[in-house]
Amino acid sequence: MAEGVSESARRAHPLISIVVPCFNEEQSIAALHGELTRVLATRPEVDCEFVFVDDGSTDGTARALDDLVGADPRVTVVTLSRNFGHQPAVGAGLARASGDAVIVCDADLQDPPEIMPEMIDRWRDGADVVYAVRSSRQGSALRRAAYHVFYRILNSVSELDIPADCGDFGLMDRRVVDAINGLPERNRFVRGLRAWVGYEQTALAYHRPERLLGTSKYSFGRLLRLALDGIFDFSTKPLTLIFVLGLVSSVLSLAGFAFFLAHRVIGFKVLGHTPEEVPGITSVVLAVFFFGGVQLLATGVLGEYVGRIYREVKRRPSFIVKAVNGRQVGRDVGLPRQSALAGE
Ligand code: UDP
Ligand code: MG
């Protein structure tokens, strides 16, 4: 890629794409579009395009997006063939966005558009990734605690530094987006891949407000899935951990076996007792339960990886595009571009 003068010229008068995944967001869309337009008007030298991804919504989202397409030529609506989930929807938006930089944000105004100009400024100053970090978060204490614990666990097991307390809200330079689009994997934990890609990364703190319109699409189960993606897609440490656990318990049981064997043969006493005198059924049952549990857990961890391998080898796309701006699309599925894979 050409650097230097052309690079700074590109960043001076850029096209910025705003990617918005939408699942049943009929209440928020018009408000979000209004807010985006207002805020981005403060940077008149910046051209914008809006890529809304309709992730199989079943409410009036499609109609609300149609209205936007009619009213604003900068709007593109990518309609997926069903609900694929938040991360695939972001992937679909990234695949479609053509800007020099791409900003990903939620449809619900929880990612405040007011800080986008600041993101753009940081990018112009040379940052390739500007990720928004929640300096404070609203919502129930339980949810906040769960997020807190998740990011701490993620960072302690993950083999790369995924910034804590940031979602997908952030700006990525074109080369970062190209790198992510070109990755061969199907299951995409966007904020992890964004950290993995590298380049100049910088954080921007903001206050995350409560969702004003509509309801959160993340149930506890979906959040857990996302958390597991974050951990298992970016680390094989759980495998090491169960290996160490298995090793420790094998060594312990070998030592126990040696002890009982020696006792049978030599018949010594420990602290004035022989092992037979000690009523041991409780400890035996507990040990059986404990190691049964450890083995199931270990099998479960293996299962997570096997499941992921299975999903990846099938090479199914992570999303299917049904229509763009209402026009049906034939074969524009979410396959990574082979040229990008080959590093061209
Ligand atoms: N979303 C989506 N597909 C889904 C679930 C969510 O495109 O299956 C979108 C949703 O419309 C929103 C964003 O992803 O724009 C984040 O979802 P949400 O605001 O419900 O998550 P939260 O902010 O509560 O974590
Ligand atoms: Mg939200």
Coordinates of C-alpha atoms and ligand atoms in Angstrom, one line a residue:
M1 CA 0.0 0.0 0.0
A2 CA 1.3 3.5 -0.8
E3 CA 2.3 5.3 2.3
G4 CA 3.6 8.9 2.8
V5 CA 2.0 11.8 1.0
S6 CA -0.9 9.8 -0.6
E7 CA -1.6 8.2 2.8
S8 CA -2.0 11.6 4.6
A9 CA -4.0 12.9 1.6
R10 CA -6.3 9.9 2.0
R11 CA -6.8 10.7 5.7
A12 CA -7.4 14.4 5.0
H13 CA -10.4 13.9 2.7
P14 CA -11.5 10.4 3.5
L15 CA -14.6 8.4 3.0
I16 CA -15.7 7.0 6.3
S17 CA -18.1 4.0 6.4
I18 CA -20.4 3.5 9.4
V19 CA -21.4 -0.1 9.8
V20 CA -24.5 -0.8 11.9
P21 CA -25.8 -4.3 12.6
C22 CA -29.5 -4.2 13.2
F23 CA -31.7 -6.9 14.6
N24 CA -35.3 -5.8 15.4
E25 CA -34.3 -2.1 15.9
E26 CA -37.2 -0.4 14.2
Q27 CA -37.4 2.1 17.1
S28 CA -33.8 3.2 17.0
I29 CA -33.0 3.4 13.3
A30 CA -34.4 6.8 12.3
A31 CA -33.0 8.4 15.6
L32 CA -29.6 6.9 15.0
H33 CA -29.5 8.1 11.4
G34 CA -30.5 11.6 12.5
E35 CA -27.8 11.6 15.2
L36 CA -25.1 10.3 12.8
T37 CA -25.9 12.9 10.2
R38 CA -25.9 15.7 12.8
V39 CA -22.6 14.6 14.4
L40 CA -20.7 13.9 11.2
A41 CA -21.7 17.3 9.7
T42 CA -19.2 18.7 12.1
R43 CA -16.5 17.3 9.9
P44 CA -17.6 18.6 6.5
E45 CA -14.4 17.5 4.7
V46 CA -15.2 13.9 5.5
D47 CA -17.5 11.9 3.2
C48 CA -19.7 9.3 4.8
E49 CA -21.5 6.1 3.8
F50 CA -23.8 4.2 6.1
V51 CA -24.0 0.4 5.8
F52 CA -26.9 -1.0 7.8
V53 CA -27.0 -4.7 8.0
D54 CA -30.5 -6.1 8.6
D55 CA -29.8 -9.4 10.4
G56 CA -33.1 -11.2 9.7
S57 CA -35.2 -8.7 11.7
T58 CA -38.9 -9.6 12.1
D59 CA -40.3 -6.2 13.1
G60 CA -40.5 -3.0 11.1
T61 CA -36.7 -2.7 10.7
A62 CA -36.7 -3.5 7.0
R63 CA -39.3 -0.8 6.4
A64 CA -37.4 1.8 8.5
L65 CA -34.2 1.0 6.5
D66 CA -36.1 1.2 3.2
D67 CA -37.2 4.7 4.1
L68 CA -33.6 5.6 4.8
V69 CA -32.4 4.3 1.4
G70 CA -35.1 6.5 -0.2
A71 CA -34.1 9.6 1.8
D72 CA -30.3 9.4 1.9
P73 CA -28.1 8.3 -1.0
R74 CA -25.3 7.6 1.4
V75 CA -27.2 4.7 2.9
T76 CA -26.7 1.0 1.9
V77 CA -28.8 -1.7 3.4
V78 CA -27.5 -5.2 3.4
T79 CA -30.2 -7.7 4.1
L80 CA -29.1 -11.2 5.4
S81 CA -31.2 -14.2 4.5
R82 CA -31.9 -14.9 8.2
N83 CA -30.7 -14.0 11.7
F84 CA -27.1 -14.9 11.8
G85 CA -26.1 -13.1 15.0
H86 CA -24.3 -9.9 15.9
Q87 CA -20.8 -10.9 15.0
P88 CA -21.7 -12.3 11.5
A89 CA -23.8 -9.2 10.9
V90 CA -20.7 -7.0 11.7
G91 CA -18.7 -9.2 9.3
A92 CA -21.3 -8.6 6.6
G93 CA -21.1 -4.9 7.1
L94 CA -17.3 -4.9 7.0
A95 CA -17.3 -6.9 3.8
R96 CA -19.6 -4.3 2.2
A97 CA -18.0 -1.1 3.5
S98 CA -15.8 0.7 1.0
G99 CA -14.5 3.6 3.2
D100 CA -10.9 4.6 3.9
A101 CA -11.8 3.9 7.5
V102 CA -14.8 2.0 9.0
I103 CA -16.6 2.7 12.2
V104 CA -18.7 -0.1 13.7
C105 CA -21.5 0.9 16.1
D106 CA -24.7 -0.6 17.7
A107 CA -28.0 0.5 16.3
D108 CA -29.4 1.4 19.8
L109 CA -27.4 4.7 20.4
Q110 CA -25.5 3.0 23.2
D111 CA -22.4 3.7 21.2
P112 CA -22.7 7.5 21.2
P113 CA -22.1 9.0 17.8
E114 CA -20.7 12.2 19.5
I115 CA -17.3 10.5 19.9
M116 CA -17.0 9.6 16.3
P117 CA -15.4 12.9 15.2
E118 CA -12.8 12.3 17.9
M119 CA -12.2 8.8 16.5
I120 CA -11.8 10.2 13.0
D121 CA -9.3 12.8 14.4
R122 CA -7.2 10.1 16.1
W123 CA -7.2 8.1 12.9
R124 CA -6.0 11.2 11.0
D125 CA -3.2 11.5 13.5
G126 CA -2.0 8.1 12.5
A127 CA -3.9 5.5 14.5
D128 CA -5.1 2.5 12.6
V129 CA -7.5 1.2 15.2
V130 CA -9.4 3.5 17.6
Y131 CA -11.3 1.3 20.0
A132 CA -13.8 2.8 22.4
V133 CA -13.4 1.8 26.0
R134 CA -16.3 2.1 28.5
S135 CA -15.0 4.2 31.4
S136 CA -18.4 3.6 33.0
R137 CA -21.3 1.4 32.2
Q138 CA -24.9 1.5 33.2
G139 CA -27.2 -1.6 33.6
S140 CA -27.8 -4.1 36.3
A141 CA -25.0 -4.7 38.9
L142 CA -25.0 -8.4 37.9
R143 CA -24.5 -7.7 34.2
R144 CA -21.7 -5.2 35.0
A145 CA -20.1 -7.7 37.3
A146 CA -20.4 -10.5 34.6
Y147 CA -18.7 -8.2 32.0
H148 CA -16.0 -7.3 34.5
V149 CA -15.2 -11.0 35.3
F150 CA -15.4 -12.0 31.6
Y151 CA -12.8 -9.5 30.4
R152 CA -10.4 -10.4 33.3
I153 CA -10.7 -14.2 32.5
L154 CA -10.3 -13.5 28.8
N155 CA -7.1 -11.6 29.3
S156 CA -5.6 -14.1 31.7
V157 CA -6.2 -17.0 29.3
S158 CA -5.9 -15.3 25.9
E159 CA -2.6 -15.4 24.0
L160 CA -3.0 -11.8 22.9
D161 CA -3.9 -8.6 24.7
I162 CA -7.6 -8.0 24.1
P163 CA -8.4 -4.6 25.6
A164 CA -10.8 -4.9 28.6
D165 CA -14.2 -3.2 28.6
C166 CA -14.4 -2.5 24.9
G167 CA -17.0 -3.8 22.5
D168 CA -17.0 -3.7 18.7
F169 CA -17.5 0.1 18.8
G170 CA -14.5 1.6 17.2
L171 CA -12.8 2.8 14.0
M172 CA -10.6 0.6 11.8
D173 CA -8.4 1.7 9.0
R174 CA -8.9 0.2 5.5
R175 CA -5.9 -2.1 5.8
V176 CA -7.2 -3.4 9.2
V177 CA -10.6 -4.1 7.6
D178 CA -9.0 -5.8 4.6
A179 CA -6.9 -7.9 7.0
I180 CA -10.0 -9.0 8.9
N181 CA -12.0 -9.7 5.8
G182 CA -9.2 -11.8 4.4
L183 CA -8.9 -14.1 7.4
P184 CA -9.9 -17.6 6.6
E185 CA -11.9 -18.4 9.7
R186 CA -15.7 -18.3 9.8
N187 CA -16.4 -17.8 13.5
R188 CA -15.4 -14.2 14.0
F189 CA -15.0 -12.5 17.4
V190 CA -14.5 -9.1 15.8
R191 CA -12.9 -7.2 18.8
G192 CA -10.4 -10.1 19.3
L193 CA -9.4 -10.2 15.6
R194 CA -9.1 -6.4 15.6
A195 CA -6.6 -6.7 18.4
W196 CA -4.9 -9.7 16.7
V197 CA -4.4 -7.8 13.5
G198 CA -2.0 -5.3 15.1
Y199 CA -1.0 -1.9 13.6
E200 CA -1.3 1.3 15.6
Q201 CA -4.0 0.8 18.2
T202 CA -5.3 3.5 20.5
A203 CA -8.1 3.6 23.1
L204 CA -10.7 6.3 23.5
A205 CA -12.7 6.4 26.8
Y206 CA -16.4 7.1 26.8
H207 CA -19.4 6.8 29.0
R208 CA -21.8 4.0 27.9
P209 CA -25.4 5.0 28.5
E210 CA -28.4 2.7 29.2
R211 CA -30.3 1.4 26.1
L212 CA -33.1 4.0 25.5
L213 CA -35.1 2.3 22.8
G214 CA -35.9 -1.4 22.2
T215 CA -34.4 -4.2 24.3
S216 CA -31.0 -5.9 24.4
K217 CA -30.7 -8.7 22.0
Y218 CA -28.1 -10.4 24.2
S219 CA -29.7 -12.9 26.6
F220 CA -27.5 -14.6 29.2
G221 CA -27.1 -17.6 26.9
R222 CA -25.9 -15.4 24.0
L223 CA -23.5 -13.5 26.2
L224 CA -22.1 -16.8 27.4
R225 CA -21.6 -17.9 23.8
L226 CA -19.8 -14.7 23.0
A227 CA -17.6 -15.1 26.1
L228 CA -16.7 -18.7 25.1
D229 CA -15.8 -17.4 21.6
G230 CA -13.6 -14.8 23.2
I231 CA -11.8 -17.5 25.2
F232 CA -11.6 -20.5 23.0
D233 CA -11.0 -18.7 19.7
F234 CA -8.0 -16.9 21.0
S235 CA -6.4 -19.4 23.4
T236 CA -5.4 -23.0 23.7
K237 CA -4.6 -22.5 27.4
P238 CA -7.6 -24.4 28.6
L239 CA -6.1 -27.4 26.9
T240 CA -2.8 -26.9 28.7
L241 CA -4.7 -26.4 32.0
I242 CA -6.5 -29.8 31.7
F243 CA -3.2 -31.5 30.8
V244 CA -1.6 -30.1 33.9
L245 CA -4.7 -31.1 36.0
G246 CA -4.6 -34.6 34.6
L247 CA -0.9 -34.8 35.2
V248 CA -1.2 -33.7 38.9
S249 CA -4.0 -36.1 39.6
S250 CA -2.2 -39.0 37.9
V251 CA 0.9 -38.4 39.9
L252 CA -1.2 -38.2 43.1
S253 CA -3.0 -41.5 42.4
L254 CA 0.3 -43.2 41.5
A255 CA 1.7 -42.0 44.8
G256 CA -1.4 -43.4 46.5
F257 CA -1.1 -46.7 44.6
A258 CA 2.6 -47.0 45.7
F259 CA 1.6 -46.2 49.3
F260 CA -1.1 -48.9 49.5
L261 CA 1.1 -51.5 47.7
A262 CA 3.9 -50.8 50.1
H263 CA 1.5 -51.2 53.0
R264 CA 0.3 -54.6 51.7
V265 CA 3.8 -55.9 51.3
I266 CA 5.5 -54.4 54.3
G267 CA 2.5 -53.7 56.6
F268 CA 3.8 -50.4 58.2
K269 CA 1.7 -48.0 60.3
V270 CA 1.2 -44.3 59.6
L271 CA 0.8 -42.2 62.8
G272 CA 0.0 -45.4 64.7
H273 CA -2.7 -46.6 62.3
T274 CA -3.0 -49.0 59.3
P275 CA -5.0 -47.7 56.3
E276 CA -7.7 -50.4 56.9
E277 CA -8.6 -49.0 60.3
V278 CA -9.6 -45.6 58.9
P279 CA -13.2 -45.6 57.7
G280 CA -12.7 -44.1 54.3
I281 CA -15.9 -44.4 52.3
T282 CA -16.7 -40.6 52.4
S283 CA -13.3 -39.7 51.1
V284 CA -13.4 -42.4 48.4
V285 CA -16.9 -41.2 47.2
L286 CA -15.7 -37.6 47.2
A287 CA -12.6 -38.5 45.3
V288 CA -14.6 -40.4 42.7
F289 CA -17.0 -37.5 42.3
F290 CA -14.2 -35.0 42.1
F291 CA -12.2 -36.8 39.4
G292 CA -15.4 -37.7 37.6
G293 CA -16.2 -34.0 37.5
V294 CA -12.7 -33.1 36.4
Q295 CA -12.8 -35.6 33.6
L296 CA -16.2 -34.4 32.3
L297 CA -14.9 -30.8 32.5
A298 CA -11.8 -31.8 30.5
T299 CA -13.9 -33.6 28.0
G300 CA -16.1 -30.5 27.7
V301 CA -13.1 -28.3 27.0
L302 CA -11.9 -30.7 24.4
G303 CA -15.5 -30.7 23.0
E304 CA -15.4 -26.9 22.6
Y305 CA -12.3 -27.2 20.4
V306 CA -13.5 -30.2 18.5
G307 CA -16.8 -28.4 17.8
R308 CA -15.0 -25.3 16.6
I309 CA -12.8 -27.4 14.3
Y310 CA -15.9 -29.2 13.0
R311 CA -17.6 -25.9 12.3
E312 CA -14.5 -24.4 10.6
V313 CA -13.8 -27.5 8.4
K314 CA -17.3 -27.4 6.9
R315 CA -16.3 -24.0 5.5
R316 CA -19.8 -22.7 5.5
P317 CA -20.0 -18.9 5.2
S318 CA -20.8 -17.0 8.4
F319 CA -23.6 -15.2 6.7
I320 CA -25.6 -15.1 3.4
V321 CA -26.6 -11.8 1.8
K322 CA -30.2 -11.9 0.5
A323 CA -30.5 -8.4 -0.9
V324 CA -28.7 -5.0 -1.1
N325 CA -30.9 -2.0 -1.1
G326 CA -33.9 -4.3 -1.8
R327 CA -32.3 -5.8 -4.9
Q328 CA -31.9 -9.6 -4.6
V329 CA -28.3 -10.9 -4.6
G330 CA -27.3 -14.2 -6.1
R331 CA -24.2 -15.6 -4.7
D332 CA -22.7 -12.9 -2.5
V333 CA -22.1 -15.0 0.5
G334 CA -19.7 -14.3 3.3
L335 CA -16.7 -16.2 2.0
P336 CA -13.3 -14.6 2.5
R337 CA -11.8 -13.2 -0.6
Q338 CA -9.2 -15.7 -1.9
S339 CA -7.0 -12.9 -3.3
A340 CA -6.7 -11.5 0.3
L341 CA -5.9 -14.9 1.6
A342 CA -3.1 -15.2 -1.0
G343 CA -1.8 -11.8 0.3
E344 CA -2.3 -10.1 -3.0
Ligands
UDP1 N1 -27.6 -7.5 16.7 C1 -27.6 -8.2 15.5 N2 -28.0 -9.5 15.5 C2 -28.3 -10.2 16.6 C3 -28.2 -9.6 17.8 C4 -27.9 -8.2 17.9 O1 -27.4 -7.6 14.5 O2 -28.6 -11.4 16.5 C5 -27.3 -6.1 16.8 C6 -28.3 -5.2 17.5 O3 -29.3 -4.8 16.7 C7 -27.4 -4.1 18.0 C8 -26.0 -4.8 18.2 O4 -26.1 -6.0 17.4 O5 -27.3 -3.1 17.0 C9 -25.7 -5.1 19.6 O6 -26.8 -5.8 20.3 P1 -27.4 -5.3 21.6 O7 -27.5 -3.8 21.7 O8 -28.7 -6.0 21.8 O9 -26.3 -5.8 22.6 P2 -25.9 -5.1 24.0 O10 -25.5 -3.7 23.7 O11 -27.0 -5.2 24.9 O12 -24.7 -5.9 24.5
MG2 MG -26.7 -2.3 22.8

